[in-house]
Amino acid sequence: MKTETQQVVFFLVILVTVGMFILLSSSRHMERSYYSPPVLASRSRLCRPETKVAFIKTHKTGSSSMMQIFQRFGYLRNLSLVLPKLGNINGLYPYSILDPSKYLPPENKEFDILTHHTIYDRARITKLLSDNATFVTIIREPMDRLKSAFNFYKLDKKLHIHGPNALLKFLQNPEKYENNIKGPKPHLTKNNMAIELGFPLNILSSGVKDDNIRDFVDKISQEFDLVMVMEYFDESLVLLRRLLCWDMQDILGFKYNSYKYGIGDASFPKQLVENYRRHDAIDYALYEHFNRTLWRKIKMEGSDFREELAHFRWLQTTMKTQCNRESGDFAPIYIGETAWNAGFHMDATFCTWMKAWHMCYFTLLRDRNLRIQQFKKKSPIPSKSTCGGFHCQPYCVLCEEIKKQCTLHEYAAHLYREGLLSPTQSSSAKLSKSNSRHSHGGKPEPLT
């Protein structure tokens, strides 16, 4: 009897010990994890991510923020982007996509992503990417786009409008002021989105009719898989994620080139708005059509769209809070799996690539391409540093550009990722101290 009692007590002790161990493990896990509400598996987890994408980047529409998302996606997956041969990020604009001598050859057999400024030419772009490429663009409410362009490009000077309230003066007679520009018109105030989406220039110069506008809007509707709307950026991104079957962390990001201009809609008398509607008629037709189309698409997505949108906004807020922490206050957090994202860590490396701006991605992508082209040509590459540091061969080709466009921490993360530094090397100790801009997502440290 005593032996049986001892066995029962021993069994209970083991059971309590195991239970306490599981509870403590779970507590520790919860302390370092963020979990979203449980959701059912969705169709997006069963499809294959699209990597052949043409993003037609329009000016002053939030397109730089979108470009950074596409650059990051391509960079982290070693995809081939269509890149200008020269170091100008706008080097494919307007028509350089037609001339193979203007862009770098693909690192792989063919290109995967187009995301830099160019004029839409479907035949040429599908020849570069694939007949099955997904076509995406973004548009913006025309008056808001005008305010952005007017300030960003200092159009009061280009249009020779003197004194205060230059934009209001412009709106009194848009045609008159646009004719003040000497030489080729930059089309920064008139149907800019339509021109960049391929509206025929010969029709523009000879006179646009209502039928021309309707035919063009129908053409864009048929040829583009998604036209995003800047005013509904979050909703557009969720639609994009579903269209491309990407993970939700792929569409997270910071907004770039975002400014406030101090001229509200209430400042525009009705007559001035009507003046601009006539001046910018094709862009207004595009915006009104695709604004309606966006909401039709959202309605067709089903009841879980709002849940996904709320989750996306929560993730965006969490990412921005985490990745803006000071180095001394930084610790990785874990995001649990949902129907829209795999589980992932918001650690130093994650935050580095979230915060790297588009010019750094542009430079690193071009540098990677040039190093691969050197390897293909079997060009002699030094086995040791040619300058005693890391901003020279064999670590980079565009070394001076990298110094200008990337932080020390971004360059260190790049070298680890490319296998040019070993995980045992400390970027803090080894890399040049000349680039002292604030590092992203914590202190530079070896990848493990």
Short mmCIF file of C-alpha atoms in Angstrom, two decimals:
data_model
loop_
_atom_site.label_atom_id
_atom_site.label_comp_id
_atom_site.label_asym_id
_atom_site.label_seq_id
_atom_site.Cartn_x
_atom_site.Cartn_y
_atom_site.Cartn_z
CA MET A 1 0.00 0.00 0.00
CA LYS A 2 2.79 2.36 0.93
CA THR A 3 4.57 1.59 -2.32
CA GLU A 4 1.40 2.32 -4.32
CA THR A 5 0.94 5.65 -2.45
CA GLN A 6 4.56 6.61 -3.18
CA GLN A 7 4.04 5.78 -6.86
CA VAL A 8 0.92 7.96 -7.02
CA VAL A 9 2.72 10.85 -5.28
CA PHE A 10 5.72 10.45 -7.61
CA PHE A 11 3.40 10.46 -10.65
CA LEU A 12 1.63 13.61 -9.40
CA VAL A 13 4.98 15.37 -8.83
CA ILE A 14 6.04 14.56 -12.39
CA LEU A 15 2.68 15.72 -13.74
CA VAL A 16 2.85 19.03 -11.84
CA THR A 17 6.48 19.58 -12.90
CA VAL A 18 5.68 18.98 -16.58
CA GLY A 19 2.64 21.24 -16.32
CA MET A 20 4.67 24.04 -14.75
CA PHE A 21 7.37 23.66 -17.42
CA ILE A 22 4.77 23.92 -20.22
CA LEU A 23 3.15 26.94 -18.54
CA LEU A 24 6.50 28.73 -18.07
CA SER A 25 7.53 27.97 -21.64
CA SER A 26 4.23 29.30 -22.89
CA SER A 27 4.58 32.45 -20.78
CA ARG A 28 8.08 33.14 -22.06
CA HIS A 29 6.85 32.57 -25.59
CA MET A 30 3.94 34.98 -25.18
CA GLU A 31 6.20 37.67 -23.70
CA ARG A 32 8.27 37.80 -26.87
CA SER A 33 5.46 37.26 -29.35
CA TYR A 34 2.66 39.31 -30.87
CA TYR A 35 -0.31 37.27 -32.02
CA SER A 36 -3.15 38.29 -34.27
CA PRO A 37 -6.71 37.02 -33.76
CA PRO A 38 -7.03 33.44 -35.06
CA VAL A 39 -8.44 33.25 -38.58
CA LEU A 40 -9.27 30.46 -40.97
CA ALA A 41 -6.92 29.53 -43.78
CA SER A 42 -7.61 31.61 -46.89
CA ARG A 43 -7.23 30.91 -50.59
CA SER A 44 -4.19 33.19 -50.73
CA ARG A 45 -2.16 30.71 -48.69
CA LEU A 46 -2.78 28.04 -51.32
CA CYS A 47 -1.66 29.96 -54.43
CA ARG A 48 1.79 30.69 -55.82
CA PRO A 49 3.32 34.19 -55.46
CA GLU A 50 3.54 36.12 -58.73
CA THR A 51 7.02 37.38 -59.62
CA LYS A 52 6.43 38.71 -63.15
CA VAL A 53 5.08 42.19 -62.50
CA ALA A 54 5.03 45.42 -64.50
CA PHE A 55 4.31 48.42 -62.28
CA ILE A 56 3.75 51.49 -64.45
CA LYS A 57 5.02 54.29 -62.22
CA THR A 58 3.13 57.55 -62.68
CA HIS A 59 4.45 60.88 -61.37
CA LYS A 60 3.21 62.34 -58.07
CA THR A 61 0.72 59.58 -57.27
CA GLY A 62 2.39 57.78 -54.34
CA SER A 63 4.33 55.69 -56.84
CA SER A 64 7.69 56.03 -55.07
CA SER A 65 6.27 54.22 -52.03
CA MET A 66 5.02 51.50 -54.37
CA MET A 67 8.35 51.32 -56.20
CA GLN A 68 10.15 50.71 -52.92
CA ILE A 69 7.81 47.77 -52.19
CA PHE A 70 8.55 46.22 -55.60
CA GLN A 71 12.29 46.92 -55.27
CA ARG A 72 12.42 45.24 -51.86
CA PHE A 73 10.44 42.23 -53.07
CA GLY A 74 12.78 41.78 -56.03
CA TYR A 75 15.97 42.44 -54.09
CA LEU A 76 15.21 39.96 -51.30
CA ARG A 77 14.33 37.22 -53.81
CA ASN A 78 17.23 37.81 -56.22
CA LEU A 79 14.86 38.66 -59.06
CA SER A 80 15.91 40.60 -62.16
CA LEU A 81 14.59 44.16 -62.37
CA VAL A 82 14.69 46.31 -65.50
CA LEU A 83 17.37 48.85 -64.49
CA PRO A 84 18.74 51.90 -66.34
CA LYS A 85 22.33 51.45 -67.48
CA LEU A 86 23.24 54.90 -66.17
CA GLY A 87 22.86 55.84 -62.52
CA ASN A 88 19.74 57.97 -63.01
CA ILE A 89 16.71 56.35 -61.39
CA ASN A 90 14.56 57.97 -64.10
CA GLY A 91 16.84 56.70 -66.86
CA LEU A 92 14.06 54.66 -68.51
CA TYR A 93 11.80 57.71 -68.88
CA PRO A 94 10.12 58.41 -71.15
CA TYR A 95 10.87 55.90 -73.93
CA SER A 96 14.17 54.20 -73.08
CA ILE A 97 12.33 50.92 -72.52
CA LEU A 98 12.34 50.66 -76.33
CA ASP A 99 16.16 50.71 -76.54
CA PRO A 100 18.03 47.69 -75.06
CA SER A 101 21.24 49.73 -74.93
CA LYS A 102 19.62 51.95 -72.26
CA TYR A 103 19.14 49.26 -69.62
CA LEU A 104 21.26 46.57 -67.97
CA PRO A 105 20.82 42.96 -69.12
CA PRO A 106 18.97 40.65 -66.73
CA GLU A 107 20.92 38.71 -64.13
CA ASN A 108 18.74 35.68 -64.84
CA LYS A 109 17.46 34.41 -68.18
CA GLU A 110 14.81 37.13 -68.39
CA PHE A 111 13.49 40.11 -66.45
CA ASP A 112 10.98 39.70 -63.64
CA ILE A 113 9.93 43.19 -62.52
CA LEU A 114 9.58 46.62 -64.09
CA THR A 115 9.01 49.37 -61.52
CA HIS A 116 10.91 52.50 -62.61
CA HIS A 117 9.43 55.42 -64.54
CA THR A 118 8.70 54.71 -68.20
CA ILE A 119 5.82 55.16 -70.66
CA TYR A 120 3.45 52.19 -70.86
CA ASP A 121 4.14 50.05 -73.94
CA ARG A 122 2.50 46.68 -73.43
CA ALA A 123 4.08 44.91 -76.40
CA ARG A 124 7.60 45.88 -75.40
CA ILE A 125 7.10 45.18 -71.70
CA THR A 126 5.59 41.72 -72.21
CA LYS A 127 8.52 40.92 -74.50
CA LEU A 128 10.89 41.81 -71.65
CA LEU A 129 8.96 40.08 -68.86
CA SER A 130 6.37 37.57 -70.05
CA ASP A 131 3.03 37.39 -71.79
CA ASN A 132 1.67 36.37 -68.41
CA ALA A 133 3.07 39.38 -66.51
CA THR A 134 0.70 41.14 -64.11
CA PHE A 135 0.19 44.82 -64.93
CA VAL A 136 -0.38 47.32 -62.12
CA THR A 137 -0.40 51.11 -61.86
CA ILE A 138 -1.56 53.83 -59.46
CA ILE A 139 -3.54 57.03 -60.01
CA ARG A 140 -4.50 60.01 -57.87
CA GLU A 141 -7.32 62.56 -57.67
CA PRO A 142 -6.21 65.07 -60.35
CA MET A 143 -6.49 68.27 -58.28
CA ASP A 144 -4.48 66.74 -55.44
CA ARG A 145 -1.95 65.50 -57.95
CA LEU A 146 -1.70 69.02 -59.42
CA LYS A 147 -1.01 70.53 -55.98
CA SER A 148 1.74 67.97 -55.40
CA ALA A 149 3.33 68.54 -58.82
CA PHE A 150 3.02 72.32 -58.54
CA ASN A 151 4.99 72.40 -55.32
CA PHE A 152 7.44 69.57 -56.00
CA TYR A 153 8.49 70.85 -59.44
CA LYS A 154 8.23 74.57 -58.55
CA LEU A 155 5.89 75.08 -61.47
CA ASP A 156 5.25 78.73 -60.61
CA LYS A 157 8.74 79.47 -61.95
CA LYS A 158 8.46 77.19 -64.99
CA LEU A 159 5.07 78.66 -65.87
CA HIS A 160 6.30 82.23 -65.21
CA ILE A 161 3.60 82.98 -62.64
CA HIS A 162 4.75 85.70 -60.27
CA GLY A 163 3.51 86.68 -56.83
CA PRO A 164 1.51 84.78 -54.19
CA ASN A 165 -1.27 82.26 -54.91
CA ALA A 166 0.43 81.06 -58.09
CA LEU A 167 -1.70 77.91 -58.26
CA LEU A 168 -4.93 79.90 -58.07
CA LYS A 169 -3.69 82.14 -60.89
CA PHE A 170 -2.84 79.08 -62.94
CA LEU A 171 -6.34 77.65 -62.47
CA GLN A 172 -7.89 80.81 -63.89
CA ASN A 173 -6.46 79.93 -67.32
CA PRO A 174 -4.46 76.66 -67.38
CA GLU A 175 -3.99 76.61 -71.18
CA LYS A 176 -2.57 80.12 -71.26
CA TYR A 177 0.05 79.43 -68.58
CA GLU A 178 1.07 76.06 -69.97
CA ASN A 179 1.84 77.76 -73.28
CA ASN A 180 4.40 79.87 -71.42
CA ILE A 181 6.72 76.85 -71.26
CA LYS A 182 9.34 77.04 -73.99
CA GLY A 183 10.40 73.91 -75.87
CA PRO A 184 8.88 70.42 -75.32
CA LYS A 185 6.02 70.47 -72.82
CA PRO A 186 6.72 68.38 -69.69
CA HIS A 187 2.97 67.66 -69.32
CA LEU A 188 3.18 68.13 -65.56
CA THR A 189 -0.25 69.77 -65.34
CA LYS A 190 -2.27 68.29 -68.22
CA ASN A 191 -3.30 64.62 -68.51
CA ASN A 192 0.03 63.45 -67.11
CA MET A 193 -1.31 60.12 -65.87
CA ALA A 194 -2.95 59.39 -69.21
CA ILE A 195 0.25 60.20 -71.14
CA GLU A 196 2.33 57.90 -68.93
CA LEU A 197 -0.27 55.16 -69.43
CA GLY A 198 0.22 55.45 -73.18
CA PHE A 199 -2.44 57.87 -74.43
CA PRO A 200 -1.53 58.56 -78.11
CA LEU A 201 0.37 61.84 -78.42
CA ASN A 202 -0.88 62.42 -81.96
CA ILE A 203 -4.47 62.54 -80.68
CA LEU A 204 -3.43 64.91 -77.90
CA SER A 205 -1.93 67.33 -80.38
CA SER A 206 -4.79 67.12 -82.89
CA GLY A 207 -7.65 67.44 -80.42
CA VAL A 208 -9.17 64.97 -77.95
CA LYS A 209 -12.81 63.90 -78.36
CA ASP A 210 -15.10 62.17 -75.88
CA ASP A 211 -14.88 58.93 -77.88
CA ASN A 212 -11.07 59.01 -77.61
CA ILE A 213 -11.32 59.27 -73.83
CA ARG A 214 -13.87 56.45 -73.52
CA ASP A 215 -11.81 54.17 -75.77
CA PHE A 216 -8.66 54.87 -73.76
CA VAL A 217 -10.31 54.19 -70.39
CA ASP A 218 -11.73 50.93 -71.78
CA LYS A 219 -8.27 49.95 -73.07
CA ILE A 220 -6.63 50.50 -69.67
CA SER A 221 -9.47 48.55 -68.01
CA GLN A 222 -8.85 45.58 -70.25
CA GLU A 223 -5.05 45.60 -70.13
CA PHE A 224 -4.35 46.30 -66.45
CA ASP A 225 -4.96 43.75 -63.72
CA LEU A 226 -5.17 46.43 -61.03
CA VAL A 227 -5.31 50.22 -61.03
CA MET A 228 -4.58 51.37 -57.48
CA VAL A 229 -5.94 54.65 -56.09
CA MET A 230 -3.69 56.73 -53.88
CA GLU A 231 -6.54 58.09 -51.75
CA TYR A 232 -7.32 54.49 -50.79
CA PHE A 233 -3.76 53.29 -50.51
CA ASP A 234 -4.33 50.63 -47.83
CA GLU A 235 -7.29 49.12 -49.62
CA SER A 236 -5.32 49.11 -52.87
CA LEU A 237 -2.39 47.32 -51.22
CA VAL A 238 -4.63 44.58 -49.83
CA LEU A 239 -6.10 44.07 -53.31
CA LEU A 240 -2.54 43.94 -54.69
CA ARG A 241 -1.51 41.33 -52.11
CA ARG A 242 -4.46 39.15 -53.07
CA LEU A 243 -3.86 39.62 -56.79
CA LEU A 244 -0.17 38.68 -56.54
CA CYS A 245 -0.58 36.03 -53.83
CA TRP A 246 2.11 37.72 -51.76
CA ASP A 247 2.61 37.46 -48.01
CA MET A 248 1.31 40.46 -46.09
CA GLN A 249 4.77 41.42 -44.90
CA ASP A 250 5.64 41.97 -48.59
CA ILE A 251 3.30 44.98 -48.79
CA LEU A 252 4.38 46.67 -45.54
CA GLY A 253 6.43 49.82 -45.91
CA PHE A 254 7.05 53.48 -45.21
CA LYS A 255 5.68 56.27 -47.40
CA TYR A 256 8.18 58.38 -49.35
CA ASN A 257 8.00 61.85 -50.90
CA SER A 258 4.91 62.63 -48.82
CA TYR A 259 4.36 66.33 -48.17
CA LYS A 260 1.66 68.74 -47.00
CA TYR A 261 1.19 71.82 -49.11
CA GLY A 262 -1.13 74.08 -47.15
CA ILE A 263 -3.70 74.61 -49.93
CA GLY A 264 -6.97 72.87 -49.13
CA ASP A 265 -9.81 72.05 -51.51
CA ALA A 266 -11.89 74.79 -49.86
CA SER A 267 -9.45 77.34 -51.34
CA PHE A 268 -10.61 76.56 -54.88
CA PRO A 269 -13.74 78.30 -56.18
CA LYS A 270 -16.04 76.05 -58.18
CA GLN A 271 -15.25 77.82 -61.45
CA LEU A 272 -11.51 77.19 -61.05
CA VAL A 273 -12.14 73.50 -60.42
CA GLU A 274 -14.24 73.34 -63.58
CA ASN A 275 -11.45 75.08 -65.50
CA TYR A 276 -9.05 72.37 -64.44
CA ARG A 277 -11.51 69.55 -65.16
CA ARG A 278 -11.65 70.71 -68.78
CA HIS A 279 -7.86 71.12 -68.93
CA ASP A 280 -7.19 67.69 -67.39
CA ALA A 281 -10.20 65.84 -68.83
CA ILE A 282 -8.57 62.47 -69.55
CA ASP A 283 -7.04 62.17 -66.10
CA TYR A 284 -10.38 63.00 -64.50
CA ALA A 285 -12.07 60.31 -66.59
CA LEU A 286 -9.41 57.79 -65.52
CA TYR A 287 -9.73 58.68 -61.86
CA GLU A 288 -13.50 58.59 -61.71
CA HIS A 289 -13.69 55.28 -63.58
CA PHE A 290 -11.02 53.46 -61.58
CA ASN A 291 -12.21 54.86 -58.27
CA ARG A 292 -15.54 53.16 -58.97
CA THR A 293 -13.74 50.04 -60.23
CA LEU A 294 -11.68 49.80 -57.02
CA TRP A 295 -14.80 49.64 -54.86
CA ARG A 296 -16.45 47.11 -57.15
CA LYS A 297 -13.38 44.90 -56.79
CA ILE A 298 -13.44 45.29 -53.00
CA LYS A 299 -17.14 44.33 -52.90
CA MET A 300 -16.38 41.19 -54.91
CA GLU A 301 -13.60 40.13 -52.52
CA GLY A 302 -16.00 38.98 -49.85
CA SER A 303 -16.64 39.61 -46.18
CA ASP A 304 -13.10 38.87 -44.98
CA PHE A 305 -11.64 41.84 -46.89
CA ARG A 306 -12.36 44.22 -43.99
CA GLU A 307 -10.76 41.80 -41.53
CA GLU A 308 -7.65 41.62 -43.68
CA LEU A 309 -7.56 45.40 -44.06
CA ALA A 310 -7.76 45.84 -40.27
CA HIS A 311 -4.99 43.29 -39.79
CA PHE A 312 -2.82 45.03 -42.39
CA ARG A 313 -3.24 48.40 -40.65
CA TRP A 314 -2.39 46.81 -37.31
CA LEU A 315 0.74 45.28 -38.82
CA GLN A 316 1.73 48.62 -40.38
CA THR A 317 1.43 50.39 -37.02
CA THR A 318 3.33 47.62 -35.24
CA MET A 319 6.08 47.67 -37.88
CA LYS A 320 6.50 51.45 -37.74
CA THR A 321 6.62 51.44 -33.94
CA GLN A 322 9.11 48.58 -33.85
CA CYS A 323 11.38 49.82 -36.63
CA ASN A 324 11.52 53.39 -35.28
CA ARG A 325 12.81 52.33 -31.87
CA GLU A 326 16.23 53.57 -30.82
CA SER A 327 19.01 51.00 -30.89
CA GLY A 328 19.18 50.75 -27.10
CA ASP A 329 15.44 50.05 -26.90
CA PHE A 330 15.34 47.52 -29.72
CA ALA A 331 14.48 43.84 -29.28
CA PRO A 332 13.03 41.46 -31.89
CA ILE A 333 9.33 40.61 -31.73
CA TYR A 334 7.50 37.71 -33.34
CA ILE A 335 4.34 38.06 -35.43
CA GLY A 336 2.17 34.95 -35.41
CA GLU A 337 0.81 33.23 -38.49
CA THR A 338 -2.56 34.26 -39.91
CA ALA A 339 -4.45 33.51 -43.10
CA TRP A 340 -2.63 36.45 -44.71
CA ASN A 341 0.93 36.09 -43.44
CA ALA A 342 3.35 33.42 -42.36
CA GLY A 343 4.87 33.86 -38.91
CA PHE A 344 7.89 36.15 -38.97
CA HIS A 345 10.27 38.13 -36.76
CA MET A 346 10.48 41.91 -36.79
CA ASP A 347 14.19 41.91 -36.04
CA ALA A 348 17.09 44.17 -37.01
CA THR A 349 17.40 42.72 -40.50
CA PHE A 350 13.66 43.00 -41.16
CA CYS A 351 13.64 46.66 -40.11
CA THR A 352 16.73 47.43 -42.16
CA TRP A 353 15.02 46.34 -45.36
CA MET A 354 11.73 48.00 -44.39
CA LYS A 355 13.40 51.39 -43.93
CA ALA A 356 15.92 51.34 -46.75
CA TRP A 357 14.78 54.03 -49.17
CA HIS A 358 14.32 53.53 -52.90
CA MET A 359 17.65 55.12 -53.90
CA CYS A 360 19.55 52.63 -51.75
CA TYR A 361 17.64 49.71 -53.28
CA PHE A 362 18.23 51.17 -56.75
CA THR A 363 21.99 51.35 -56.11
CA LEU A 364 22.29 47.89 -54.52
CA LEU A 365 20.24 46.30 -57.31
CA ARG A 366 22.45 47.89 -59.97
CA ASP A 367 25.61 46.92 -58.07
CA ARG A 368 24.43 43.31 -57.79
CA ASN A 369 23.66 43.26 -61.51
CA LEU A 370 27.09 44.62 -62.47
CA ARG A 371 28.91 42.12 -60.22
CA ILE A 372 26.96 39.26 -61.81
CA GLN A 373 27.73 40.58 -65.31
CA GLN A 374 31.44 40.69 -64.39
CA PHE A 375 31.25 37.07 -63.25
CA LYS A 376 29.49 36.01 -66.47
CA LYS A 377 32.16 37.70 -68.56
CA LYS A 378 34.84 36.10 -66.36
CA SER A 379 36.35 39.52 -65.73
CA PRO A 380 39.23 39.47 -63.24
CA ILE A 381 37.96 40.31 -59.76
CA PRO A 382 40.44 40.91 -56.91
CA SER A 383 40.24 38.35 -54.12
CA LYS A 384 41.19 40.93 -51.47
CA SER A 385 40.08 44.46 -50.79
CA THR A 386 41.69 46.94 -53.19
CA CYS A 387 41.49 49.78 -50.65
CA GLY A 388 41.86 48.06 -47.30
CA GLY A 389 38.16 48.55 -46.52
CA PHE A 390 34.76 47.39 -47.71
CA HIS A 391 33.72 50.25 -50.00
CA CYS A 392 35.80 48.88 -52.88
CA GLN A 393 36.23 45.70 -54.95
CA PRO A 394 35.55 42.82 -54.56
CA TYR A 395 32.69 43.97 -52.32
CA CYS A 396 31.11 46.48 -54.68
CA VAL A 397 31.29 48.00 -58.15
CA LEU A 398 29.32 51.18 -57.49
CA CYS A 399 31.18 51.84 -54.26
CA GLU A 400 30.94 55.64 -54.23
CA GLU A 401 27.23 55.56 -55.08
CA ILE A 402 26.62 53.08 -52.25
CA LYS A 403 28.37 55.45 -49.84
CA LYS A 404 26.01 58.24 -50.88
CA GLN A 405 22.73 56.32 -51.01
CA CYS A 406 22.95 53.62 -48.29
CA THR A 407 23.61 53.81 -44.58
CA LEU A 408 26.46 51.89 -43.00
CA HIS A 409 23.99 49.42 -41.56
CA GLU A 410 22.20 48.87 -44.89
CA TYR A 411 25.50 48.19 -46.63
CA ALA A 412 26.57 45.76 -43.90
CA ALA A 413 23.26 43.87 -44.17
CA HIS A 414 23.72 43.78 -47.95
CA LEU A 415 27.23 42.33 -47.70
CA TYR A 416 26.06 39.60 -45.33
CA ARG A 417 23.12 38.80 -47.57
CA GLU A 418 25.31 38.59 -50.68
CA GLY A 419 27.77 36.30 -48.90
CA LEU A 420 30.55 38.89 -49.22
CA LEU A 421 31.02 39.06 -45.46
CA SER A 422 31.00 36.00 -43.23
CA PRO A 423 28.68 35.91 -40.19
CA THR A 424 31.71 36.00 -37.89
CA GLN A 425 32.81 39.40 -39.15
CA SER A 426 31.50 42.44 -37.28
CA SER A 427 30.22 45.18 -39.54
CA SER A 428 30.55 47.68 -36.70
CA ALA A 429 34.28 47.06 -36.39
CA LYS A 430 35.22 46.35 -40.00
CA LEU A 431 33.27 48.81 -42.13
CA SER A 432 34.35 52.40 -42.75
CA LYS A 433 33.21 54.88 -40.10
CA SER A 434 32.83 57.67 -42.66
CA ASN A 435 29.15 56.83 -43.15
CA SER A 436 27.74 57.74 -39.76
CA ARG A 437 24.02 58.09 -40.54
CA HIS A 438 21.68 56.42 -38.08
CA SER A 439 21.44 52.67 -38.52
CA HIS A 440 18.07 50.99 -38.99
CA GLY A 441 16.58 48.42 -36.66
CA GLY A 442 19.29 48.18 -34.03
CA LYS A 443 23.07 47.96 -34.10
CA PRO A 444 24.88 46.24 -36.98
CA GLU A 445 25.59 42.67 -36.01
CA PRO A 446 26.54 39.39 -37.72
CA LEU A 447 23.76 37.28 -39.17
CA THR A 448 23.28 33.98 -37.36
#
